N, CA, C and O atoms as a DFTB+ gen file, in Angstrom:
476 C
 N C O
     1  1       0.824      -1.189       0.000
     2  2       0.000       0.000       0.000
     3  2       0.875       1.262       0.000
     4  3       0.573       2.239      -0.686
     5  1       1.961       1.224       0.779
     6  2       2.841       2.376       0.876
     7  2       3.549       2.630      -0.454
     8  3       3.693       3.781      -0.866
     9  1       3.991       1.574      -1.126
    10  2       4.648       1.721      -2.433
    11  2       3.690       2.275      -3.483
    12  3       4.074       3.096      -4.316
    13  1       2.446       1.820      -3.433
    14  2       1.437       2.273      -4.381
    15  2       1.164       3.778      -4.191
    16  3       1.057       4.523      -5.165
    17  1       1.056       4.206      -2.936
    18  2       0.826       5.612      -2.626
    19  2       2.003       6.459      -3.086
    20  3       1.805       7.525      -3.669
    21  1       3.211       6.007      -2.835
    22  2       4.410       6.742      -3.250
    23  2       4.497       6.830      -4.780
    24  3       4.895       7.859      -5.325
    25  1       4.123       5.753      -5.460
    26  2       4.133       5.758      -6.926
    27  2       3.137       6.769      -7.467
    28  3       3.455       7.525      -8.385
    29  1       1.939       6.790      -6.908
    30  2       0.910       7.738      -7.353
    31  2       1.348       9.172      -7.082
    32  3       1.210      10.033      -7.951
    33  1       1.873       9.441      -5.890
    34  2       2.346      10.788      -5.558
    35  2       3.510      11.210      -6.453
    36  3       3.587      12.363      -6.877
    37  1       4.410      10.276      -6.735
    38  2       5.537      10.561      -7.625
    39  2       5.069      10.878      -9.042
    40  3       5.597      11.778      -9.695
    41  1       4.081      10.136      -9.505
    42  2       3.524      10.375     -10.833
    43  2       2.868      11.746     -10.903
    44  3       3.085      12.492     -11.859
    45  1       2.067      12.082      -9.898
    46  2       1.406      13.388      -9.867
    47  2       2.445      14.503      -9.823
    48  3       2.317      15.492     -10.545
    49  1       3.462      14.362      -8.997
    50  2       4.524      15.354      -8.905
    51  2       5.253      15.488     -10.244
    52  3       5.573      16.598     -10.669
    53  1       5.512      14.376     -10.896
    54  2       6.163      14.393     -12.211
    55  2       5.330      15.128     -13.240
    56  3       5.867      15.898     -14.037
    57  1       4.014      14.899     -13.235
    58  2       3.114      15.586     -14.163
    59  2       3.115      17.088     -13.895
    60  3       3.128      17.886     -14.832
    61  1       3.101      17.473     -12.630
    62  2       3.120      18.899     -12.269
    63  2       4.418      19.546     -12.744
    64  3       4.385      20.642     -13.304
    65  1       5.527      18.908     -12.539
    66  2       6.829      19.450     -12.962
    67  2       6.877      19.556     -14.490
    68  3       7.353      20.556     -15.028
    69  1       6.392      18.537     -15.183
    70  2       6.373      18.545     -16.643
    71  2       5.481      19.675     -17.175
    72  3       5.853      20.360     -18.127
    73  1       4.317      19.868     -16.567
    74  2       3.426      20.957     -16.962
    75  2       4.074      22.320     -16.721
    76  3       3.953      23.218     -17.555
    77  1       4.751      22.480     -15.603
    78  2       5.430      23.746     -15.307
    79  2       6.524      24.018     -16.343
    80  3       6.709      25.156     -16.776
    81  1       7.234      22.980     -16.728
    82  2       8.284      23.094     -17.742
    83  2       7.701      23.547     -19.080
    84  3       8.223      24.475     -19.698
    85  1       6.617      22.898     -19.533
    86  2       5.977      23.283     -20.791
    87  2       5.385      24.689     -20.713
    88  3       5.452      25.442     -21.685
    89  1       4.816      25.042     -19.583
    90  2       4.255      26.379     -19.395
    91  2       5.342      27.434     -19.531
    92  3       5.128      28.466     -20.167
    93  1       6.498      27.189     -18.942
    94  2       7.629      28.119     -19.018
    95  2       8.093      28.284     -20.464
    96  3       8.366      29.401     -20.904
    97  1       8.183      27.190     -21.197
    98  2       8.603      27.251     -22.598
    99  2       7.605      28.070     -23.414
   100  3       8.000      28.934     -24.196
   101  1       6.324      27.800     -23.234
   102  2       5.291      28.508     -23.998
   103  2       5.242      30.000     -23.677
   104  3       5.077      30.817     -24.583
   105  1       5.383      30.367     -22.411
   106  2       5.363      31.790     -22.061
   107  2       6.595      32.512     -22.610
   108  3       6.501      33.666     -23.029
   109  1       7.751      31.839     -22.611
   110  2       8.956      32.442     -23.187
   111  2       8.790      32.683     -24.693
   112  3       9.163      33.740     -25.203
   113  1       8.231      31.702     -25.391
   114  2       8.006      31.835     -26.835
   115  2       7.014      32.963     -27.101
   116  3       7.205      33.752     -28.026
   117  1       5.957      33.042     -26.297
   118  2       4.948      34.088     -26.465
   119  2       5.564      35.474     -26.263
   120  3       5.287      36.390     -27.038
   121  1       6.391      35.635     -25.239
   122  2       7.024      36.927     -24.964
   123  2       7.930      37.349     -26.119
   124  3       7.923      38.511     -26.526
   125  1       8.714      36.398     -26.649
   126  2       9.605      36.707     -27.769
   127  2       8.805      37.097     -29.000
   128  3       9.188      38.020     -29.719
   129  1       7.703      36.408     -29.251
   130  2       6.862      36.696     -30.410
   131  2       6.233      38.074     -30.283
   132  3       6.219      38.840     -31.247
   133  1       5.711      38.400     -29.098
   134  2       5.071      39.696     -28.900
   135  2       6.060      40.844     -28.995
   136  3       5.699      41.930     -29.448
   137  1       7.330      40.622     -28.568
   138  2       8.346      41.671     -28.663
   139  2       8.658      41.988     -30.125
   140  3       8.920      43.140     -30.470
   141  1       8.630      40.963     -30.984
   142  2       8.950      41.153     -32.397
   143  2       7.796      41.788     -33.168
   144  3       8.009      42.371     -34.232
   145  1       6.594      41.682     -32.651
   146  2       5.419      42.172     -33.357
   147  2       5.362      43.696     -33.352
   148  3       5.518      44.334     -32.311
   149  1       5.138      44.263     -34.527
   150  2       4.948      45.707     -34.643
   151  2       3.452      45.958     -34.821
   152  3       2.745      45.168     -35.448
   153  1       2.990      47.061     -34.264
   154  2       1.566      47.351     -34.278
   155  2       1.264      48.624     -35.048
   156  3       2.124      49.490     -35.205
   157  1       0.031      48.724     -35.526
   158  2      -0.459      49.946     -36.148
   159  2      -1.803      50.292     -35.514
   160  3      -2.529      49.416     -35.044
   161  1      -2.117      51.582     -35.510
   162  2      -3.386      52.026     -34.940
   163  2      -4.432      52.062     -36.037
   164  3      -4.212      52.616     -37.114
   165  1      -5.568      51.464     -35.743
   166  2      -6.682      51.419     -36.686
   167  2      -7.860      52.126     -36.036
   168  3      -8.168      51.895     -34.867
   169  1      -8.520      52.994     -36.808
   170  2      -9.691      53.683     -36.286
   171  2     -10.910      53.211     -37.068
   172  3     -10.970      53.332     -38.292
   173  1     -11.868      52.678     -36.342
   174  2     -13.115      52.216     -36.938
   175  2     -14.242      52.912     -36.203
   176  3     -14.383      52.808     -34.984
   177  1     -15.043      53.628     -36.987
   178  2     -16.102      54.451     -36.408
   179  2     -15.444      55.395     -35.391
   180  3     -14.609      56.214     -35.776
   181  1     -15.797      55.301     -34.115
   182  2     -15.167      56.169     -33.113
   183  2     -14.299      55.361     -32.143
   184  3     -14.036      55.798     -31.022
   185  1     -13.861      54.191     -32.581
   186  2     -13.037      53.315     -31.737
   187  2     -11.651      53.180     -32.369
   188  3     -11.528      52.820     -33.540
   189  1     -10.604      53.473     -31.583
   190  2      -9.224      53.279     -32.043
   191  2      -8.625      52.100     -31.304
   192  3      -8.850      51.931     -30.106
   193  1      -7.866      51.288     -32.011
   194  2      -7.210      50.145     -31.376
   195  2      -5.938      49.799     -32.122
   196  3      -5.739      50.205     -33.267
   197  1      -5.086      49.045     -31.460
   198  2      -3.825      48.619     -32.042
   199  2      -3.957      47.168     -32.491
   200  3      -4.427      46.313     -31.741
   201  1      -3.536      46.907     -33.724
   202  2      -3.518      45.544     -34.235
   203  2      -2.146      45.303     -34.866
   204  3      -1.457      46.262     -35.214
   205  1      -1.737      44.044     -35.021
   206  2      -0.443      43.770     -35.652
   207  2      -0.362      44.382     -37.054
   208  3      -1.343      44.390     -37.797
   209  1       0.828      44.895     -37.402
   210  2       1.047      45.610     -38.657
   211  2       0.779      44.752     -39.891
   212  3       0.360      45.274     -40.924
   213  1       1.014      43.459     -39.799
   214  2       0.862      42.610     -40.977
   215  2      -0.597      42.318     -41.335
   216  3      -0.860      41.722     -42.380
   217  1      -1.540      42.719     -40.498
   218  2      -2.958      42.516     -40.813
   219  2      -3.358      43.463     -41.944
   220  3      -3.108      44.666     -41.874
   221  1      -3.976      42.913     -42.977
   222  2      -4.405      43.687     -44.130
   223  2      -5.920      43.850     -44.074
   224  3      -6.652      42.883     -43.868
   225  1      -6.375      45.076     -44.256
   226  2      -7.806      45.351     -44.193
   227  2      -8.520      44.766     -45.404
   228  3      -8.103      44.986     -46.541
   229  1      -9.577      44.033     -45.168
   230  2     -10.401      43.442     -46.214
   231  2     -11.599      44.341     -46.477
   232  3     -11.709      45.418     -45.889
   233  1     -12.483      43.915     -47.340
   234  2     -13.667      44.715     -47.632
   235  2     -14.626      44.734     -46.441
   236  3     -14.643      43.815     -45.622
   237  1     -15.410      45.787     -46.365
   238  2     -16.401      45.926     -45.294
   239  2     -17.674      45.222     -45.751
   240  3     -18.151      45.451     -46.863
   241  1     -18.225      44.362     -44.891
   242  2     -19.438      43.616     -45.228
   243  2     -20.573      44.008     -44.293
   244  3     -20.338      44.477     -43.179
   245  1     -21.776      43.817     -44.744
   246  2     -22.970      44.010     -43.917
   247  2     -23.570      42.645     -43.646
   248  3     -23.905      41.912     -44.576
   249  1     -23.708      42.302     -42.369
   250  2     -24.342      41.053     -41.957
   251  2     -25.437      41.427     -40.966
   252  3     -25.165      41.826     -39.833
   253  1     -26.659      41.291     -41.409
   254  2     -27.836      41.701     -40.627
   255  2     -27.665      43.151     -40.200
   256  3     -27.503      44.024     -41.053
   257  1     -27.696      43.428     -38.908
   258  2     -27.572      44.817     -38.449
   259  2     -26.125      45.193     -38.131
   260  3     -25.877      46.246     -37.544
   261  1     -25.164      44.341     -38.512
   262  2     -23.760      44.578     -38.208
   263  2     -23.023      45.082     -39.432
   264  3     -23.304      44.665     -40.555
   265  1     -22.079      45.981     -39.206
   266  2     -21.124      46.407     -40.222
   267  2     -19.810      45.735     -39.808
   268  3     -19.270      46.044     -38.746
   269  1     -19.291      44.822     -40.635
   270  2     -18.158      43.988     -40.245
   271  2     -16.895      44.427     -40.986
   272  3     -16.843      44.414     -42.216
   273  1     -15.872      44.819     -40.209
   274  2     -14.560      45.197     -40.736
   275  2     -13.641      44.001     -40.501
   276  3     -13.472      43.562     -39.363
   277  1     -13.050      43.476     -41.562
   278  2     -12.176      42.306     -41.442
   279  2     -10.731      42.680     -41.733
   280  3     -10.444      43.501     -42.604
   281  1      -9.833      42.059     -40.986
   282  2      -8.395      42.222     -41.178
   283  2      -7.804      40.832     -41.268
   284  3      -8.024      40.008     -40.381
   285  1      -7.058      40.557     -42.323
   286  2      -6.501      39.226     -42.530
   287  2      -5.017      39.225     -42.245
   288  3      -4.259      40.024     -42.794
   289  1      -4.613      38.307     -41.372
   290  2      -3.206      38.090     -41.087
   291  2      -2.749      36.851     -41.829
   292  3      -3.462      36.338     -42.691
   293  1      -1.559      36.369     -41.496
   294  2      -1.045      35.186     -42.175
   295  2      -1.947      33.971     -41.946
   296  3      -2.280      33.254     -42.890
   297  1      -2.338      33.744     -40.700
   298  2      -3.178      32.586     -40.370
   299  2      -4.418      32.971     -39.576
   300  3      -5.153      32.099     -39.112
   301  1      -4.654      34.272     -39.417
   302  2      -5.733      34.733     -38.546
   303  2      -6.623      35.718     -39.288
   304  3      -6.147      36.550     -40.060
   305  1      -7.909      35.609     -39.041
   306  2      -8.855      36.603     -39.525
   307  2      -9.389      37.320     -38.290
   308  3      -9.974      36.696     -37.405
   309  1      -9.182      38.633     -38.237
   310  2      -9.610      39.445     -37.104
   311  2     -10.769      40.304     -37.582
   312  3     -10.644      41.030     -38.568
   313  1     -11.907      40.222     -36.877
   314  2     -13.082      40.974     -37.297
   315  2     -13.553      41.917     -36.210
   316  3     -13.532      41.590     -35.023
   317  1     -13.978      43.093     -36.638
   318  2     -14.587      44.068     -35.742
   319  2     -15.977      44.330     -36.293
   320  3     -16.129      44.767     -37.434
   321  1     -16.976      44.065     -35.491
   322  2     -18.352      44.259     -35.925
   323  2     -18.947      45.436     -35.175
   324  3     -18.820      45.539     -33.955
   325  1     -19.595      46.319     -35.912
   326  2     -20.166      47.534     -35.333
   327  2     -21.654      47.570     -35.664
   328  3     -22.061      47.362     -36.807
   329  1     -22.443      47.834     -34.648
   330  2     -23.876      48.019     -34.846
   331  2     -24.243      49.390     -34.304
   332  3     -23.834      49.764     -33.205
   333  1     -25.003      50.123     -35.069
   334  2     -25.417      51.452     -34.622
   335  2     -26.934      51.488     -34.487
   336  3     -27.649      50.645     -35.030
   337  1     -27.389      52.463     -33.766
   338  2     -28.828      52.604     -33.600
   339  2     -29.178      53.052     -32.200
   340  3     -28.323      53.485     -31.428
   341  1     -30.439      52.938     -31.898
   342  2     -30.908      53.334     -30.579
   343  2     -30.435      52.334     -29.526
   344  3     -30.067      51.205     -29.852
   345  1     -30.447      52.752     -28.279
   346  2     -29.968      51.909     -27.182
   347  2     -30.776      50.619     -27.056
   348  3     -30.230      49.590     -26.659
   349  1     -32.062      50.657     -27.384
   350  2     -32.885      49.450     -27.294
   351  2     -32.382      48.384     -28.276
   352  3     -32.386      47.191     -27.973
   353  1     -31.947      48.844     -29.469
   354  2     -31.423      47.908     -30.465
   355  2     -30.104      47.307     -29.982
   356  3     -29.894      46.100     -30.094
   357  1     -29.210      48.152     -29.441
   358  2     -27.938      47.665     -28.912
   359  2     -28.170      46.690     -27.769
   360  3     -27.486      45.671     -27.669
   361  1     -29.129      46.996     -26.911
   362  2     -29.466      46.116     -25.799
   363  2     -29.922      44.753     -26.316
   364  3     -29.537      43.717     -25.774
   365  1     -30.736      44.759     -27.358
   366  2     -31.224      43.511     -27.951
   367  2     -30.072      42.703     -28.557
   368  3     -30.007      41.485     -28.396
   369  1     -29.163      43.396     -29.255
   370  2     -28.008      42.726     -29.867
   371  2     -27.126      42.098     -28.794
   372  3     -26.696      40.953     -28.932
   373  1     -26.856      42.844     -27.728
   374  2     -26.009      42.335     -26.647
   375  2     -26.646      41.097     -26.010
   376  3     -25.953      40.128     -25.700
   377  1     -27.949      41.132     -25.819
   378  2     -28.637      39.999     -25.180
   379  2     -28.760      38.790     -26.102
   380  3     -28.581      37.657     -25.655
   381  1     -29.065      39.014     -27.392
   382  2     -29.281      37.874     -28.285
   383  2     -27.994      37.365     -28.922
   384  3     -27.733      36.162     -28.899
   385  1     -27.180      38.264     -29.494
   386  2     -25.969      37.831     -30.200
   387  2     -24.825      37.473     -29.259
   388  3     -24.143      36.467     -29.457
   389  1     -24.617      38.296     -28.238
   390  2     -23.516      38.040     -27.304
   391  2     -23.949      37.222     -26.093
   392  3     -23.116      36.736     -25.327
   393  1     -25.253      37.079     -25.931
   394  2     -25.831      36.311     -24.820
   395  2     -25.373      36.838     -23.455
   396  3     -25.033      36.069     -22.556
   397  1     -25.375      38.171     -23.325
   398  2     -25.078      38.820     -22.055
   399  2     -26.398      39.241     -21.427
   400  3     -27.366      39.522     -22.134
   401  1     -26.439      39.283     -20.114
   402  2     -27.686      39.610     -19.421
   403  2     -28.097      41.062     -19.592
   404  3     -29.280      41.367     -19.740
   405  1     -27.103      41.967     -19.571
   406  2     -27.450      43.383     -19.700
   407  2     -26.357      44.138     -20.434
   408  3     -25.227      43.668     -20.566
   409  1     -26.717      45.296     -20.898
   410  2     -25.810      46.168     -21.618
   411  2     -24.782      46.764     -20.654
   412  3     -25.155      47.207     -19.568
   413  1     -23.481      46.787     -21.029
   414  2     -22.482      47.415     -20.152
   415  2     -22.769      48.901     -19.961
   416  3     -23.341      49.548     -20.837
   417  1     -22.367      49.434     -18.810
   418  2     -22.619      50.848     -18.501
   419  2     -21.944      51.779     -19.506
   420  3     -22.593      52.686     -20.027
   421  1     -20.661      51.577     -19.790
   422  2     -19.959      52.442     -20.738
   423  2     -19.245      51.591     -21.773
   424  3     -19.723      51.447     -22.899
   425  1     -18.118      51.033     -21.406
   426  2     -17.396      50.144     -22.307
   427  2     -16.807      49.011     -21.495
   428  3     -16.460      49.177     -20.325
   429  1     -16.700      47.872     -22.123
   430  2     -16.261      46.711     -21.360
   431  2     -15.644      45.668     -22.290
   432  3     -16.164      45.404     -23.374
   433  1     -14.535      45.082     -21.856
   434  2     -13.927      43.966     -22.564
   435  2     -14.465      42.696     -21.924
   436  3     -14.469      42.559     -20.701
   437  1     -14.921      41.767     -22.761
   438  2     -15.484      40.515     -22.261
   439  2     -14.648      39.372     -22.835
   440  3     -14.925      38.891     -23.935
   441  1     -13.624      38.934     -22.094
   442  2     -12.707      37.919     -22.632
   443  2     -13.386      36.605     -23.017
   444  3     -13.004      35.988     -24.011
   445  1     -14.379      36.169     -22.252
   446  2     -15.011      34.881     -22.558
   447  2     -15.763      34.923     -23.888
   448  3     -15.944      33.888     -24.528
   449  1     -16.197      36.098     -24.303
   450  2     -16.886      36.250     -25.585
   451  2     -15.932      36.792     -26.652
   452  3     -16.321      36.995     -27.802
   453  1     -14.680      37.022     -26.255
   454  2     -13.657      37.584     -27.128
   455  2     -14.172      38.854     -27.803
   456  3     -14.109      38.998     -29.023
   457  1     -14.679      39.763     -26.987
   458  2     -15.245      40.971     -27.578
   459  2     -15.060      42.181     -26.685
   460  3     -14.706      42.080     -25.510
   461  1     -15.313      43.319     -27.287
   462  2     -15.278      44.610     -26.617
   463  2     -16.593      45.289     -26.968
   464  3     -16.935      45.416     -28.143
   465  1     -17.323      45.722     -25.962
   466  2     -18.601      46.389     -26.200
   467  2     -18.477      47.833     -25.750
   468  3     -18.069      48.107     -24.622
   469  1     -18.831      48.755     -26.635
   470  2     -18.794      50.171     -26.290
   471  2     -20.173      50.753     -26.565
   472  3     -20.738      50.566     -27.642
   473  1     -20.696      51.448     -25.593
   474  2     -22.020      52.036     -25.714
   475  2     -21.931      53.355     -26.448
   476  3     -22.948      54.016     -26.656
């Protein structure tokens, strides 16, 4: 019983150490990549943001009540969707499309939805 417990604890400890090692490697690679990345400022409607310089602006599309600005990178498509109108319409969009309970007070980044909402 004692050997079995020690084996299990050793295995768990080994997995934790291995995960920490991989985490360190990935964070180092991410930091080096972000340092090399150059950014440009893009203004869409009344929102300014920084995106990687290699992103190329695509055509603007209309999808339902959204105006969609697309930027294409080497392997990534980055989209910014803008909806305008009365607050009731924005409230409806936030509740139905983003599935949020209520409209943010001013502006808010919502990481789980990978979005930024500005009133």
